[in-house]
Structure formats: C-alpha cells, structure tokens
mmCIF file of C-alpha atoms in Angstrom:
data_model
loop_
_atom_site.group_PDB
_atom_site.id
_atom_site.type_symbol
_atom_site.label_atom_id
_atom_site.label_comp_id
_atom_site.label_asym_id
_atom_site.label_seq_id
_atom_site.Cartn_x
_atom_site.Cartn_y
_atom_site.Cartn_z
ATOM 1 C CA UNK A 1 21.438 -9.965 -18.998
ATOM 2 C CA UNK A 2 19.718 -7.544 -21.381
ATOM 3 C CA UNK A 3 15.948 -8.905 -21.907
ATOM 4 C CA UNK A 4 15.348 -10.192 -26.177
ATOM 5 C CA UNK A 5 12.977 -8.290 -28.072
ATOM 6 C CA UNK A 6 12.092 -10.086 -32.170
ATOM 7 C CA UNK A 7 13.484 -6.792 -33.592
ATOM 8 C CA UNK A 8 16.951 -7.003 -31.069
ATOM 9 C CA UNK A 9 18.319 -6.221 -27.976
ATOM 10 C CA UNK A 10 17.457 -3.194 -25.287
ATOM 11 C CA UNK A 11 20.061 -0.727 -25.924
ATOM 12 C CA UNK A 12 20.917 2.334 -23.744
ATOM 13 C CA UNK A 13 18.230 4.569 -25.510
ATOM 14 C CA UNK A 14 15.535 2.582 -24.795
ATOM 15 C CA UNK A 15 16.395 2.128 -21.144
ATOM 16 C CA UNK A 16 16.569 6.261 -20.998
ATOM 17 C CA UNK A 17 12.776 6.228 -22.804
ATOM 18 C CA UNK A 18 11.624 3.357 -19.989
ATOM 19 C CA UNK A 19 12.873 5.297 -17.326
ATOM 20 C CA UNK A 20 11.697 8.607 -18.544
ATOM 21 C CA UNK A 21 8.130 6.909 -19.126
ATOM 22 C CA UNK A 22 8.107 5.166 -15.333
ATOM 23 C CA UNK A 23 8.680 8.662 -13.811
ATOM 24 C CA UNK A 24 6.222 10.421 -15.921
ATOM 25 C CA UNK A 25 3.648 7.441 -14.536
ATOM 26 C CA UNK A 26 4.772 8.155 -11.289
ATOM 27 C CA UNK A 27 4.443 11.759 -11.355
ATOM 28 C CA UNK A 28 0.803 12.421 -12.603
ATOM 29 C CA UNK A 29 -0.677 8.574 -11.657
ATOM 30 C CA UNK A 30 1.363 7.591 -8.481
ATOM 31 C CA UNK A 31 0.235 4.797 -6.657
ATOM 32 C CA UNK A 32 -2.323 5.491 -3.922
ATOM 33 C CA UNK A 33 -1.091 5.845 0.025
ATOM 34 C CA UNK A 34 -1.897 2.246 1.428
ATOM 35 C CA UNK A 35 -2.504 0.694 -1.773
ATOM 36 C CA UNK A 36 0.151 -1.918 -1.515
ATOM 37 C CA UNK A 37 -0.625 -2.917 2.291
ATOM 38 C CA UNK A 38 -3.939 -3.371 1.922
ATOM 39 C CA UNK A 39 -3.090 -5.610 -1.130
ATOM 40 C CA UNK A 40 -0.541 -7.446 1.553
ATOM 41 C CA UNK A 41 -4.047 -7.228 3.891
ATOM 42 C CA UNK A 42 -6.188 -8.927 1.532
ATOM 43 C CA UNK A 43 -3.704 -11.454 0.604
ATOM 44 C CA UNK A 44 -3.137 -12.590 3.899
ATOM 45 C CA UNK A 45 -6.815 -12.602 4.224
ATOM 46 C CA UNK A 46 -7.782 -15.040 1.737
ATOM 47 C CA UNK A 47 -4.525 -16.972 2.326
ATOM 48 C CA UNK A 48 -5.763 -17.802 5.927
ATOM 49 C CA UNK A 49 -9.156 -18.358 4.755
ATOM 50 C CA UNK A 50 -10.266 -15.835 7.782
ATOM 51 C CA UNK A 51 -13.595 -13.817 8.566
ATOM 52 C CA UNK A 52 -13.449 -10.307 8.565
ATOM 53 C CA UNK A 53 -14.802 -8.239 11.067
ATOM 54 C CA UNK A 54 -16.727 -5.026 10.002
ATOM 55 C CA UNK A 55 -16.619 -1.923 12.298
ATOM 56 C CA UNK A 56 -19.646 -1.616 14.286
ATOM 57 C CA UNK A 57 -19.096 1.909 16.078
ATOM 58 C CA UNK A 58 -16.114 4.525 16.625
ATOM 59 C CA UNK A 59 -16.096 7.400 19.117
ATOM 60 C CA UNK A 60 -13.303 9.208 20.767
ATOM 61 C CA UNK A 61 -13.507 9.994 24.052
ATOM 62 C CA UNK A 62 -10.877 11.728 26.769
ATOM 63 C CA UNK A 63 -9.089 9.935 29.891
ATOM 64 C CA UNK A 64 -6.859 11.497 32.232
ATOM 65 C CA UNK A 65 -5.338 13.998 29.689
ATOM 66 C CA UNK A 66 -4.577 11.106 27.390
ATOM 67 C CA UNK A 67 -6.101 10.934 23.920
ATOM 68 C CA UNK A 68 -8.504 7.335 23.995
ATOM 69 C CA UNK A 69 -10.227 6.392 21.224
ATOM 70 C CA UNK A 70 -12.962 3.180 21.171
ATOM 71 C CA UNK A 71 -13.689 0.924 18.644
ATOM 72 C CA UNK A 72 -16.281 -2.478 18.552
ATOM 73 C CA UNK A 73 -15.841 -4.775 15.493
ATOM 74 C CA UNK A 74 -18.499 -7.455 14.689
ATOM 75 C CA UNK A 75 -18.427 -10.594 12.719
ATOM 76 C CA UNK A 76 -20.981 -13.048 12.394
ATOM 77 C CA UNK A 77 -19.455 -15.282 15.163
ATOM 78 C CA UNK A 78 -17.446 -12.922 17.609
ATOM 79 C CA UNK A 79 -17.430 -9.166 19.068
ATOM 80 C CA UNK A 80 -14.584 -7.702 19.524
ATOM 81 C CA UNK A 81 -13.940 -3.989 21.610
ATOM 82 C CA UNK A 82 -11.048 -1.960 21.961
ATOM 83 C CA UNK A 83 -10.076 1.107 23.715
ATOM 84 C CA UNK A 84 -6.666 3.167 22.908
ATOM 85 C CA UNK A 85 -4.608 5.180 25.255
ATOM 86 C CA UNK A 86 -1.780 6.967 22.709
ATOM 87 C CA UNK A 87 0.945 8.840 24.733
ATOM 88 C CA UNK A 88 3.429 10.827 22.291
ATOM 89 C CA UNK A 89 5.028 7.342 21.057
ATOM 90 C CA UNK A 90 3.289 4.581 21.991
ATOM 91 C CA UNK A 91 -0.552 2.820 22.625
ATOM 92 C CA UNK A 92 -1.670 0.948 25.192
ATOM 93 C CA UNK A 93 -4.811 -1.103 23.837
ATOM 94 C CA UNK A 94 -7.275 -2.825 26.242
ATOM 95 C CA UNK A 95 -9.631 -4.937 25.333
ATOM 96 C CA UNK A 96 -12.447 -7.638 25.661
ATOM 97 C CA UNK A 97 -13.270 -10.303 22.839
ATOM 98 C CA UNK A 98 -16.631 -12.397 23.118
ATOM 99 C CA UNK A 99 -14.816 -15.274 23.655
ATOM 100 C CA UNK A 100 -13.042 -16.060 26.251
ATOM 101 C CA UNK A 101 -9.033 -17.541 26.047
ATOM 102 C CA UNK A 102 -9.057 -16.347 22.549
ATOM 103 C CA UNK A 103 -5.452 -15.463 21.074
ATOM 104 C CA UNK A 104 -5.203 -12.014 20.014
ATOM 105 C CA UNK A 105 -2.871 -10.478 17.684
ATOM 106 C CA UNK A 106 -2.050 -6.778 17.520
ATOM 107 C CA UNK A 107 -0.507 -6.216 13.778
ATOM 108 C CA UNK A 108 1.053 -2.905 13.567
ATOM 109 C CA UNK A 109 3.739 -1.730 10.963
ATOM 110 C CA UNK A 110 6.278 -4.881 11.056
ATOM 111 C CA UNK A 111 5.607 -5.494 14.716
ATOM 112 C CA UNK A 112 2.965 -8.209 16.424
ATOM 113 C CA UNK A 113 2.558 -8.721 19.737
ATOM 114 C CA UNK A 114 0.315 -11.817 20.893
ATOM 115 C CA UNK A 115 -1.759 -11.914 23.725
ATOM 116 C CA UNK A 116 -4.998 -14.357 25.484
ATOM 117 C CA UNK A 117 -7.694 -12.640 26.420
ATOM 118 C CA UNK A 118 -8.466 -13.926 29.996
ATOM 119 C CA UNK A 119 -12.042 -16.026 31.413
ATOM 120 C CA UNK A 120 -14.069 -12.653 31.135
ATOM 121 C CA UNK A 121 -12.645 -11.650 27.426
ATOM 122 C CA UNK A 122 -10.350 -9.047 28.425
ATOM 123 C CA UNK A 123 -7.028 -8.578 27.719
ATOM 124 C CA UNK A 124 -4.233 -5.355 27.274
ATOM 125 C CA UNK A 125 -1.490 -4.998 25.056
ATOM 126 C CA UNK A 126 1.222 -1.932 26.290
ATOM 127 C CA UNK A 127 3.912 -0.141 24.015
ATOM 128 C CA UNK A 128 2.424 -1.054 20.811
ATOM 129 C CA UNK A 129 4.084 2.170 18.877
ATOM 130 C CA UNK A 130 1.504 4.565 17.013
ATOM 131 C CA UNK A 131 0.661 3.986 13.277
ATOM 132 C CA UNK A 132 -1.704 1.596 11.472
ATOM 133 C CA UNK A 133 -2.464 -1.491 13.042
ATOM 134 C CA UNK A 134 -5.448 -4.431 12.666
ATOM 135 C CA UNK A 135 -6.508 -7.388 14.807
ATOM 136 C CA UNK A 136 -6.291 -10.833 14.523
ATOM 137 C CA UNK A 137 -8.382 -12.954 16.571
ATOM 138 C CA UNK A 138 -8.259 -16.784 17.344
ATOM 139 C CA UNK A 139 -10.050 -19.370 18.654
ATOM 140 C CA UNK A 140 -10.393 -22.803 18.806
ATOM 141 C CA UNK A 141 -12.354 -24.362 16.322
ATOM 142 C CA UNK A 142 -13.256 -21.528 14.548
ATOM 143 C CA UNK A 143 -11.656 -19.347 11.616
ATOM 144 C CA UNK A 144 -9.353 -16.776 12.294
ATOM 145 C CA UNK A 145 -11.325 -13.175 12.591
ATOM 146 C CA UNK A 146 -9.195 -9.940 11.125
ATOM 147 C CA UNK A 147 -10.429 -6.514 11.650
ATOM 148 C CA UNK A 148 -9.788 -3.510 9.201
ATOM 149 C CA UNK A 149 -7.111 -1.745 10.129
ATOM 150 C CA UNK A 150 -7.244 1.407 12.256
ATOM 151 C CA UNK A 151 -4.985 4.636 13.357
ATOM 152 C CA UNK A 152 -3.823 4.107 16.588
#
C-alpha cells in the first residue's frame, strides 16, 4: 500500500528520486564494515546485562608450521586465555578460564559451539571455521562475561 503524504500519494517519480537519493548515500557515505554486528554485539550485551572483558595482551607466535595466535582478556571478576591454531579452513581454540566448570561459548559468524572448561580451567574447541568470533563466558552466580571480538 503506497505510504500518505498531506499533499498526496507517492507516485512513480518520487520512488525513482528515493531510490536515486539511497544509492547516492550509499555510494559516497556507505555504512562502515562491521558497523551493524557490532550494533547486534552491543545489543546483546546490554540485553544480557553481561561484563565485558577488555583485552589484556595479543602476540602471535608459530607452532609446528601452523599459524597460533594468543590472546588474555580480563574483567574485573575472571581471566580468560586463548590460543589459536588456524589451518586453511578452520581453528582449533584452546583455552583456560579462571574459573573452573565455567560454560564457554565460542560465537563465530552464525555458528556457536558450547563447551565447560574442566577442574584446572582448560578447555578446547576444534573446527570452529575462520572469521570473526567473541567469547562468552558463564558461571554460576555471576554475570555472563563477553569478550570483544577477534580474527581467528
């Protein structure tokens, strides 16, 4: 149903002008890369009422030919470390968490996978395909902790 305006309705003219104005807006003020996920990120944030961790230190190291990369986030209640091994498709992430039998969640691009880090903190996730990906981690009694996300 064509949308009312006080002076009439939208005709084909004026749909021609929109158009021609959204692709002009698009051209020379497109909207930034990542813009609208990290709006989905900070959404989710404040909808779970979580903590967020801030990254403490980055370095990239080399294993066995494999391309690692390490990775410690810190909020005021938990420490969280992780070390990536990327092969040419996939990431295996290992990992240890401050507190022990937490739940942790690997978010990548429309994929989770859930696992519980064991009585020392540690835990691995395998297969977790490369791309963008952030952390969630739980634990009883205590607010959810989300990391930024990272390149993995």
């Amino acid at each position: 149903m064509p949308e009312e305006f006080p002076d009439g309705l939208i005709d084909e003219v004026d749909e021609r002008i929109l158009a021609g104005l959204a692709t002009l807006y698009e051209t020379i003020d497109p909207v930034p890369p990542g813009l609208l996920e990290r709006i989905d990120f900070a959404l989710a944030v404040a909808e779970l009422e979580a903590d967020i961790a801030e990254l403490s230190r980055g370095e990239l190291v080399g294993v066995r030919g494999e391309e690692t990369d390490s990775v410690t986030f810190t909020s005021g209640t938990l420490s969280l470390m992780v070390t990536t091994a990327a092969s040419a498709h996939h990431v295996r992430i290992d990992g240890w968490v401050t507190s022990p039998g937490a739940e942790v969640d690997v978010v990548g691009e429309g994929l989770t996978r859930t696992t519980v880090a064991d009585e020392a903190g540690r835990f691995s996730v395998e297969g977790v395909p490369r791309g963008r990906a952030h952390f969630v981690v739980r634990r009883e009694g205590y607010r959810p902790v989300i990391t930024p996300s990272m390149e993995i």
